[in-house]
Short mmCIF file of C-alpha atoms and ligand atoms in Angstrom, two decimals:
data_model
loop_
_atom_site.label_atom_id
_atom_site.label_comp_id
_atom_site.label_asym_id
_atom_site.label_seq_id
_atom_site.Cartn_x
_atom_site.Cartn_y
_atom_site.Cartn_z
CA MET A 1 9.25 -25.09 -21.14
CA GLY A 2 5.59 -25.32 -22.03
CA GLN A 3 4.00 -21.88 -22.20
CA GLU A 4 0.45 -23.21 -22.25
CA LEU A 5 -1.09 -21.02 -19.62
CA PRO A 6 -4.81 -20.20 -19.47
CA ASP A 7 -5.88 -17.05 -21.34
CA LEU A 8 -6.12 -13.71 -19.57
CA LYS A 9 -9.74 -13.95 -18.41
CA GLN A 10 -9.14 -17.47 -17.15
CA LEU A 11 -6.05 -16.32 -15.21
CA LEU A 12 -8.14 -13.61 -13.59
CA ALA A 13 -11.04 -16.00 -12.95
CA GLU A 14 -8.68 -18.35 -11.06
CA LEU A 15 -7.23 -15.51 -8.97
CA ILE A 16 -10.73 -14.26 -8.11
CA ALA A 17 -11.89 -17.79 -7.22
CA THR A 18 -9.05 -18.11 -4.71
CA PRO A 19 -10.11 -16.10 -1.64
CA SER A 20 -7.36 -14.06 0.04
CA VAL A 21 -9.16 -11.64 2.31
CA SER A 22 -6.89 -9.85 4.74
CA SER A 23 -8.22 -8.09 7.78
CA VAL A 24 -6.99 -6.91 11.16
CA ASP A 25 -10.02 -8.82 12.50
CA PRO A 26 -8.82 -12.47 12.83
CA GLN A 27 -12.38 -13.66 12.10
CA HIS A 28 -12.14 -12.38 8.51
CA ASP A 29 -8.44 -12.89 7.87
CA GLN A 30 -7.68 -15.71 5.41
CA GLY A 31 -4.08 -15.52 4.27
CA ASN A 32 -2.88 -15.30 0.66
CA ARG A 33 -0.79 -18.46 0.32
CA GLU A 34 -2.97 -20.08 -2.35
CA VAL A 35 -2.91 -17.01 -4.59
CA ILE A 36 0.88 -16.90 -4.26
CA GLU A 37 1.15 -20.61 -5.21
CA LEU A 38 -1.09 -20.04 -8.23
CA LEU A 39 1.06 -17.14 -9.46
CA ALA A 40 4.31 -18.97 -8.73
CA GLY A 41 3.05 -21.98 -10.71
CA TRP A 42 2.27 -19.86 -13.75
CA LEU A 43 5.48 -17.84 -13.58
CA GLU A 44 7.65 -20.94 -13.18
CA GLU A 45 5.97 -22.27 -16.29
CA LEU A 46 7.04 -19.02 -18.02
CA GLY A 47 10.66 -19.54 -16.98
CA PHE A 48 10.76 -17.23 -13.96
CA ASP A 49 12.81 -18.12 -10.92
CA CYS A 50 10.32 -18.00 -8.02
CA GLN A 51 11.08 -17.26 -4.41
CA VAL A 52 8.16 -17.66 -2.01
CA THR A 53 8.83 -16.30 1.48
CA SER A 54 6.40 -16.70 4.38
CA LEU A 55 5.78 -13.71 6.59
CA PRO A 56 7.51 -14.16 9.95
CA GLY A 57 5.42 -16.53 12.09
CA GLN A 58 2.58 -16.73 9.51
CA ALA A 59 2.93 -19.74 7.24
CA HIS A 60 -0.40 -18.97 5.53
CA LYS A 61 0.88 -15.61 4.31
CA ALA A 62 3.71 -15.10 1.84
CA ASN A 63 5.37 -12.80 -0.66
CA LEU A 64 6.46 -13.96 -4.10
CA ILE A 65 9.50 -12.56 -5.88
CA ALA A 66 9.62 -14.02 -9.40
CA ALA A 67 12.56 -13.04 -11.56
CA LEU A 68 13.49 -13.52 -15.18
CA GLU A 69 17.14 -12.62 -15.52
CA PRO A 70 19.34 -12.11 -18.55
CA ALA A 71 22.11 -14.68 -18.87
CA ALA A 72 24.76 -12.14 -17.81
CA VAL A 73 23.04 -11.74 -14.46
CA ASP A 74 23.03 -15.47 -13.89
CA SER A 75 26.81 -15.63 -14.16
CA ALA A 76 27.16 -12.50 -12.06
CA ARG A 77 25.14 -14.24 -9.42
CA ALA A 78 27.42 -17.24 -9.55
CA ASP A 79 30.38 -14.90 -9.10
CA ASN A 80 28.54 -13.22 -6.27
CA ALA A 81 29.13 -9.89 -7.97
CA SER A 82 26.08 -8.15 -6.66
CA ASP A 83 26.37 -4.93 -8.66
CA THR A 84 25.93 -6.57 -12.06
CA GLY A 85 22.40 -7.63 -11.20
CA ARG A 86 21.08 -4.10 -10.84
CA GLY A 87 18.84 -2.25 -13.25
CA GLY A 88 15.62 -3.62 -14.62
CA LEU A 89 12.00 -3.40 -13.57
CA ALA A 90 9.68 -4.84 -10.92
CA LEU A 91 5.93 -5.15 -11.56
CA CYS A 92 4.30 -5.21 -8.16
CA GLY A 93 0.89 -5.95 -6.72
CA HIS A 94 -0.71 -7.12 -3.52
CA THR A 95 -2.55 -10.43 -3.58
CA ASP A 96 -4.91 -9.79 -0.67
CA THR A 97 -8.32 -8.16 -0.87
CA VAL A 98 -10.52 -6.39 1.64
CA PRO A 99 -13.43 -8.37 3.16
CA CYS A 100 -16.73 -8.12 1.27
CA ASN A 101 -20.46 -8.36 1.93
CA PRO A 102 -21.68 -10.92 -0.64
CA GLU A 103 -25.33 -10.05 0.11
CA LEU A 104 -24.74 -6.57 -1.35
CA TRP A 105 -23.30 -7.94 -4.61
CA GLN A 106 -25.30 -8.69 -7.75
CA SER A 107 -23.15 -11.77 -8.40
CA ASP A 108 -20.86 -14.01 -6.34
CA PRO A 109 -17.73 -11.95 -5.47
CA PHE A 110 -15.55 -15.09 -5.93
CA THR A 111 -16.83 -15.95 -9.41
CA LEU A 112 -15.59 -13.78 -12.26
CA SER A 113 -18.67 -12.60 -14.11
CA GLU A 114 -18.79 -10.51 -17.29
CA ARG A 115 -21.67 -8.18 -18.04
CA ASP A 116 -22.09 -4.75 -19.68
CA GLY A 117 -18.47 -4.71 -20.78
CA ARG A 118 -17.11 -5.17 -17.27
CA LEU A 119 -15.57 -8.04 -15.33
CA TYR A 120 -17.02 -8.34 -11.82
CA GLY A 121 -15.37 -10.00 -8.81
CA LEU A 122 -13.60 -9.22 -5.53
CA GLY A 123 -10.15 -7.94 -6.47
CA THR A 124 -10.79 -7.24 -10.16
CA THR A 125 -9.76 -3.63 -9.68
CA ASP A 126 -7.80 -3.83 -6.38
CA MET A 127 -5.76 -5.60 -7.59
CA LYS A 128 -5.84 -9.18 -8.86
CA GLY A 129 -6.77 -7.72 -12.25
CA PHE A 130 -3.34 -6.12 -12.46
CA LEU A 131 -1.60 -9.36 -11.45
CA ALA A 132 -3.39 -11.29 -14.21
CA LEU A 133 -2.42 -8.56 -16.71
CA ALA A 134 1.20 -8.65 -15.54
CA VAL A 135 1.35 -12.43 -16.13
CA GLU A 136 -0.27 -11.95 -19.53
CA ALA A 137 2.25 -9.20 -20.40
CA VAL A 138 5.26 -11.44 -19.72
CA LYS A 139 3.94 -14.48 -21.57
CA GLY A 140 6.34 -15.52 -24.30
CA LEU A 141 9.30 -13.49 -22.99
CA ALA A 142 12.57 -15.36 -22.92
CA ALA A 143 15.60 -14.66 -20.74
CA GLU A 144 17.72 -14.30 -23.89
CA GLN A 145 15.67 -11.24 -24.89
CA LEU A 146 16.44 -9.39 -21.68
CA THR A 147 19.29 -6.98 -20.99
CA ALA A 148 18.18 -6.35 -17.39
CA PRO A 149 16.14 -8.38 -14.89
CA LEU A 150 12.36 -8.39 -14.90
CA VAL A 151 10.71 -9.08 -11.55
CA LEU A 152 7.12 -9.79 -10.60
CA LEU A 153 6.44 -9.07 -6.95
CA ALA A 154 3.23 -10.32 -5.34
CA SER A 155 2.81 -9.27 -1.72
CA ALA A 156 0.70 -10.17 1.31
CA ASP A 157 -1.38 -8.07 3.69
CA GLU A 158 -1.38 -4.71 1.92
CA GLU A 159 -4.93 -4.05 3.07
CA SER A 160 -4.22 -4.78 6.73
CA GLY A 161 -1.01 -3.03 7.71
CA MET A 162 1.41 -3.80 4.85
CA ALA A 163 3.25 -6.55 6.73
CA GLY A 164 4.21 -8.12 3.37
CA ALA A 165 5.89 -4.98 2.06
CA ARG A 166 7.61 -4.40 5.39
CA ALA A 167 9.05 -7.94 5.28
CA LEU A 168 10.72 -7.35 1.91
CA GLU A 169 13.75 -5.65 3.37
CA GLN A 170 14.74 -8.96 5.00
CA SER A 171 13.86 -11.27 2.14
CA TRP A 172 14.68 -9.42 -1.08
CA PRO A 173 17.69 -11.12 -2.69
CA THR A 174 20.60 -8.69 -2.86
CA TYR A 175 21.80 -9.96 -6.24
CA ILE A 176 18.65 -8.79 -7.98
CA ARG A 177 17.36 -5.37 -7.09
CA PRO A 178 15.59 -3.57 -9.93
CA ARG A 179 16.02 0.21 -10.10
CA GLN A 180 12.44 0.81 -11.25
CA ALA A 181 9.17 -0.43 -9.82
CA LEU A 182 5.59 -0.15 -11.00
CA ILE A 183 2.79 -0.82 -8.53
CA GLY A 184 -0.49 -1.61 -10.28
CA GLU A 185 -2.89 -0.05 -7.77
CA PRO A 186 -6.03 1.36 -9.41
CA THR A 187 -5.26 4.71 -11.10
CA ALA A 188 -7.16 4.16 -14.39
CA ASN A 189 -3.72 3.81 -16.01
CA SER A 190 -2.73 7.37 -15.11
CA PRO A 191 0.71 7.82 -13.54
CA VAL A 192 0.97 8.64 -9.83
CA HIS A 193 4.24 9.65 -8.19
CA MET A 194 3.21 10.85 -4.76
CA HIS A 195 0.87 10.24 -1.89
CA LYS A 196 0.54 11.21 1.74
CA GLY A 197 1.45 8.92 4.60
CA MET A 198 -0.89 7.73 7.31
CA MET A 199 -0.65 7.40 11.07
CA MET A 200 -3.30 6.44 13.63
CA GLU A 201 -2.63 7.11 17.29
CA ALA A 202 -4.59 6.46 20.49
CA LEU A 203 -4.21 8.97 23.31
CA HIS A 204 -5.29 7.63 26.69
CA ILE A 205 -5.74 9.56 29.92
CA ALA A 206 -5.94 7.55 33.13
CA GLY A 207 -7.90 9.11 36.00
CA ARG A 208 -9.66 7.72 39.06
CA SER A 209 -13.45 7.43 39.38
CA GLY A 210 -15.43 8.49 42.43
CA HIS A 211 -18.77 10.01 43.47
CA SER A 212 -19.50 13.22 41.59
CA SER A 213 -20.66 15.03 44.73
CA ASN A 214 -17.05 15.53 45.87
CA PRO A 215 -14.25 16.20 43.33
CA GLU A 216 -11.71 15.16 45.98
CA LEU A 217 -12.90 11.56 45.68
CA GLY A 218 -11.29 11.01 42.28
CA ARG A 219 -9.26 12.41 39.39
CA ASN A 220 -11.29 13.34 36.35
CA ALA A 221 -9.76 12.13 33.08
CA LEU A 222 -11.97 14.33 30.88
CA GLU A 223 -10.51 17.56 32.21
CA PRO A 224 -6.93 16.87 31.02
CA MET A 225 -8.50 15.42 27.85
CA SER A 226 -9.96 18.84 27.11
CA ARG A 227 -6.41 20.24 27.21
CA VAL A 228 -5.27 17.43 24.87
CA LEU A 229 -8.04 18.36 22.41
CA GLN A 230 -7.14 22.05 22.47
CA GLU A 231 -3.42 21.30 22.05
CA LEU A 232 -4.15 19.06 19.06
CA LEU A 233 -6.21 21.78 17.38
CA ASP A 234 -3.39 24.28 17.94
CA TRP A 235 -0.80 21.80 16.63
CA ARG A 236 -2.96 21.14 13.59
CA GLU A 237 -3.01 24.86 12.74
CA GLU A 238 0.76 25.03 13.11
CA LEU A 239 1.34 21.98 10.92
CA ARG A 240 -0.95 23.48 8.34
CA ALA A 241 1.02 26.73 8.36
CA ARG A 242 4.39 24.96 8.32
CA TYR A 243 3.82 22.40 5.55
CA ARG A 244 2.09 22.92 2.22
CA ASP A 245 2.17 21.13 -1.11
CA GLU A 246 -0.14 22.43 -3.81
CA ARG A 247 0.15 19.21 -5.80
CA PHE A 248 -2.31 17.56 -3.41
CA ALA A 249 -6.05 18.16 -3.58
CA VAL A 250 -5.85 18.79 0.18
CA PRO A 251 -2.51 20.64 0.12
CA TYR A 252 -1.66 20.43 3.84
CA PRO A 253 -1.20 17.64 6.41
CA THR A 254 -4.50 16.67 8.04
CA LEU A 255 -5.23 15.68 11.61
CA ASN A 256 -8.66 14.20 12.29
CA LEU A 257 -10.21 13.71 15.73
CA GLY A 258 -11.98 10.46 14.92
CA HIS A 259 -13.13 8.73 18.09
CA ILE A 260 -13.42 9.67 21.73
CA HIS A 261 -14.68 7.75 24.69
CA GLY A 262 -14.60 8.47 28.40
CA GLY A 263 -16.60 7.88 31.54
CA ASP A 264 -19.97 6.24 32.01
CA ASN A 265 -22.28 8.36 34.19
CA PRO A 266 -22.99 12.03 34.80
CA ASN A 267 -22.77 11.41 38.53
CA ARG A 268 -19.43 9.60 38.51
CA ILE A 269 -16.00 11.21 38.15
CA CYS A 270 -14.63 10.08 34.78
CA GLY A 271 -11.99 7.41 35.45
CA SER A 272 -10.47 7.14 31.98
CA ALA A 273 -10.75 8.71 28.54
CA GLU A 274 -9.35 7.81 25.14
CA LEU A 275 -9.09 9.72 21.88
CA HIS A 276 -8.13 8.26 18.48
CA ILE A 277 -6.64 10.49 15.82
CA ASP A 278 -5.61 10.04 12.20
CA LEU A 279 -2.71 12.08 10.88
CA ARG A 280 -1.80 12.25 7.18
CA PRO A 281 1.69 13.68 6.62
CA LEU A 282 2.91 15.18 3.36
CA PRO A 283 6.09 13.90 1.67
CA GLY A 284 9.07 15.21 3.60
CA MET A 285 7.39 14.75 6.99
CA ALA A 286 8.82 11.79 8.91
CA PRO A 287 6.26 9.77 10.94
CA GLU A 288 8.76 9.11 13.76
CA GLN A 289 9.50 12.81 14.12
CA LEU A 290 5.79 13.64 14.19
CA ARG A 291 5.18 11.06 16.92
CA ALA A 292 7.94 12.60 19.03
CA GLU A 293 6.54 16.10 18.47
CA LEU A 294 3.03 14.93 19.38
CA ARG A 295 4.29 13.45 22.65
CA ASP A 296 6.32 16.54 23.58
CA ARG A 297 3.45 18.92 22.91
CA LEU A 298 0.86 16.93 24.82
CA GLN A 299 3.17 16.41 27.79
CA GLY A 300 3.87 20.14 27.80
CA ALA A 301 0.16 20.97 27.70
CA LEU A 302 -0.70 18.54 30.48
CA GLY A 303 2.00 19.63 32.91
CA ASP A 304 1.66 17.59 36.14
CA ALA A 305 -1.02 15.40 34.54
CA ALA A 306 1.44 14.24 31.83
CA THR A 307 2.12 11.03 33.79
CA ASP A 308 -1.54 10.03 33.21
CA LEU A 309 -1.07 10.15 29.42
CA THR A 310 -0.16 7.12 27.32
CA ILE A 311 0.15 7.22 23.55
CA ARG A 312 0.03 4.09 21.41
CA SER A 313 0.00 3.61 17.67
CA LEU A 314 -3.12 1.91 16.31
CA SER A 315 -1.27 0.89 13.16
CA VAL A 316 2.37 0.76 12.11
CA GLY A 317 1.58 3.72 9.88
CA GLN A 318 2.61 4.34 6.31
CA PRO A 319 5.31 6.75 5.21
CA PRO A 320 4.50 9.29 2.49
CA LEU A 321 5.83 8.84 -1.06
CA GLU A 322 7.42 11.19 -3.53
CA THR A 323 9.23 9.90 -6.60
CA PRO A 324 10.80 12.83 -8.48
CA ARG A 325 9.10 13.75 -11.77
CA SER A 326 12.56 13.39 -13.36
CA ALA A 327 12.87 9.69 -12.41
CA PRO A 328 13.15 7.56 -15.59
CA ILE A 329 10.02 5.54 -14.80
CA ILE A 330 7.90 8.66 -14.19
CA GLU A 331 9.14 10.31 -17.40
CA LEU A 332 8.41 7.15 -19.36
CA ALA A 333 4.95 6.81 -17.81
CA GLU A 334 4.07 10.39 -18.75
CA ARG A 335 5.27 9.77 -22.29
CA LEU A 336 3.47 6.41 -22.73
CA THR A 337 0.15 7.56 -21.24
CA GLY A 338 0.14 11.23 -22.25
CA HIS A 339 -0.85 12.18 -18.69
CA PRO A 340 1.25 14.16 -16.20
CA ALA A 341 2.09 12.30 -12.99
CA LYS A 342 -0.16 13.27 -10.09
CA ALA A 343 -0.69 12.84 -6.37
CA VAL A 344 -3.40 10.57 -4.90
CA ALA A 345 -5.19 10.43 -1.58
CA PHE A 346 -4.54 6.74 -0.81
CA ALA A 347 -1.39 5.12 0.59
CA THR A 348 0.47 2.26 -1.15
CA GLU A 349 3.39 -0.10 -0.59
CA ALA A 350 5.57 2.25 -2.66
CA PRO A 351 7.54 3.82 0.24
CA TYR A 352 8.83 0.35 1.22
CA LEU A 353 10.09 -0.29 -2.31
CA ALA A 354 11.62 3.19 -2.37
CA GLU A 355 13.53 2.23 0.79
CA LEU A 356 14.98 -0.69 -1.18
CA GLY A 357 16.42 1.80 -3.68
CA MET A 358 13.75 1.73 -6.37
CA ASP A 359 12.06 4.64 -8.15
CA VAL A 360 8.40 3.81 -7.75
CA LEU A 361 5.52 4.60 -10.07
CA VAL A 362 1.92 3.80 -9.14
CA LEU A 363 -0.12 2.97 -12.23
CA GLY A 364 -2.78 0.32 -12.68
CA PRO A 365 -5.83 -0.50 -14.80
CA GLY A 366 -8.57 -0.31 -12.16
CA ASP A 367 -10.73 2.60 -11.05
CA ILE A 368 -10.26 3.59 -7.41
CA GLU A 369 -13.95 4.55 -7.15
CA CYS A 370 -15.00 0.90 -7.35
CA ALA A 371 -12.30 -0.48 -5.05
CA HIS A 372 -13.48 -1.66 -1.62
CA GLN A 373 -17.09 -1.57 -2.93
CA PRO A 374 -19.79 -4.17 -3.70
CA ASP A 375 -19.77 -5.12 -7.41
CA GLU A 376 -16.08 -4.24 -7.78
CA SER A 377 -15.26 -4.47 -11.49
CA LEU A 378 -12.76 -3.81 -14.26
CA ALA A 379 -13.67 -2.54 -17.76
CA VAL A 380 -12.94 -5.12 -20.46
CA GLU A 381 -11.78 -2.32 -22.79
CA ARG A 382 -8.93 -1.56 -20.33
CA LEU A 383 -7.38 -5.01 -20.72
CA GLN A 384 -5.56 -4.79 -24.05
CA PRO A 385 -4.24 -1.22 -23.61
CA SER A 386 -2.95 -2.21 -20.16
CA ILE A 387 -1.01 -5.15 -21.61
CA GLU A 388 0.51 -2.86 -24.26
CA LEU A 389 1.43 -0.32 -21.61
CA LEU A 390 3.13 -2.91 -19.38
CA ARG A 391 5.03 -4.27 -22.38
CA GLY A 392 6.20 -0.70 -23.11
CA PHE A 393 7.74 -0.47 -19.63
CA ILE A 394 9.32 -3.92 -19.98
CA ARG A 395 10.83 -3.10 -23.38
CA HIS A 396 12.27 0.15 -22.09
CA PHE A 397 13.79 -1.05 -18.84
CA CYS A 398 14.58 -4.70 -19.51
CA MET A 399 15.12 -5.12 -23.22
CA GLU A 400 16.71 -2.07 -24.77
CA GLU A 401 20.45 -1.82 -25.12
CA ALA A 402 20.95 1.93 -24.87
CA PRO A 403 19.89 3.24 -21.46
CA ASN A 404 21.85 1.60 -18.72
CA HIS A 405 19.93 2.26 -15.53
CA ALA A 406 22.40 0.51 -13.30
CA ALA A 407 22.78 2.19 -9.93
CA GLY A 408 25.75 4.54 -9.77
ZN1 ZN B 1 -4.89 -2.03 -3.37
#
C-alpha cells in the first residue's frame, strides 16, 4: 500500500477546507459526509479497514469506524469468536464544527492560516486538529506490529445533540470493541476523567385568556407558574444538599432558570406560560430519574392545576461521565503527561462510549478557551508533543505484549 499521504499541516488544511457545520437550525446544518470520506480515504491508504455508517435517515451525515487489527483478530473474526477481538484502543473525535461568523474572523475560517505560531481555522481546536494528529500518529503503522486492535472513530453531530455517538450502539461491530478510548476534545493535553451531564427541559402551563376585569373569564397560567418557580428553587436546594462532588469547580448539580415567557397584555388574563430550565447532574445522577422526580414534584406542587402542565425535553440530554482514576487509560495518561486527571465543565461523547464498555479518557491538543470563538486556533508547538503522546497510548494498548487488557 502506498503511504504517501499529505503532511500534517496539509491534512489539517484539507479538513478545515471541508465545511461540516452542524446546527439544530436546519439553515446552518451542513452534514459531515465529505470530512468522513476524506478521513476514510486516508485511513484506507494506511491499511485501515473503514466502515462508514450513515445516521438513520440522514445520508449526508455519517460515522467512520476505521480499524487496524492484528492478524490474530482477523482469524478470530473469520471464526466469529467475538471475544478474541477485545482489548486495544480507540482514538475518537467529532468531525462537525459549530457555525461561525466569518465577518468576525481575521482570516477565512475555512482556509488554514498560520501566523504568530498558531494555526487558524474553524475546527483547529474543536476538533479537526486532533483528527489530523491522529492520522499523523498512525502513519507507518503496520498490522503486523499490533497485538490489539487500533480504531479511529470519527463521529457526526457532536455539536448538535450527539446523534452520531448515540447511533454507535447500533453500528459498532461486535467483533472489534476496544477496551480503552481517548476522545481528543480540547484539554490542552491534560487528562480529564469526569464531567457533568446536561438536560434542558421546557415546562408549559396552559391556561385560558380573558378580560382582566373579571378573573372568572379565564384561567391565569402565570399563577400556577409562580408555584412551579418556587418548587424548582426548593428542589434545587435539596439537590444541592443531597449531591456534592468536590472534584468539580462547581461541586453540586446546578439548575438554571433560563427563559420564561407568558401572556401578552396587562389587561388580559395570561393564557399560557412557558419556562425553560437547564439542569447539570453530577456523575451518579441518572437523567431519567431526575426527569421523573421533576415531574412528580411539579405535579405535587400544582395540585388540581397539574393537568395544565406539560414537560418536554428540549434536547436528548447528555449523561454525566466518570471514568475511575484507576482505569488503565487514566493511569497511563497521568504518567505520560505528569498531570492528575481532572473534571471539566463541558459535556462530551464519552458517556456513549462508556456504555459500549470502554474506559474513556478525554485528552486533546486544543485549548477550550478558543473553541466556539472567532479566530479559533491551535498552537504549532503543540503538534509534535501531541503526536508523541498519541503514539505513547498506541504503543501501550496496541503494541506491547505484557498487559493483556482483554475484557474479563
Ligand atoms: Zn468538541
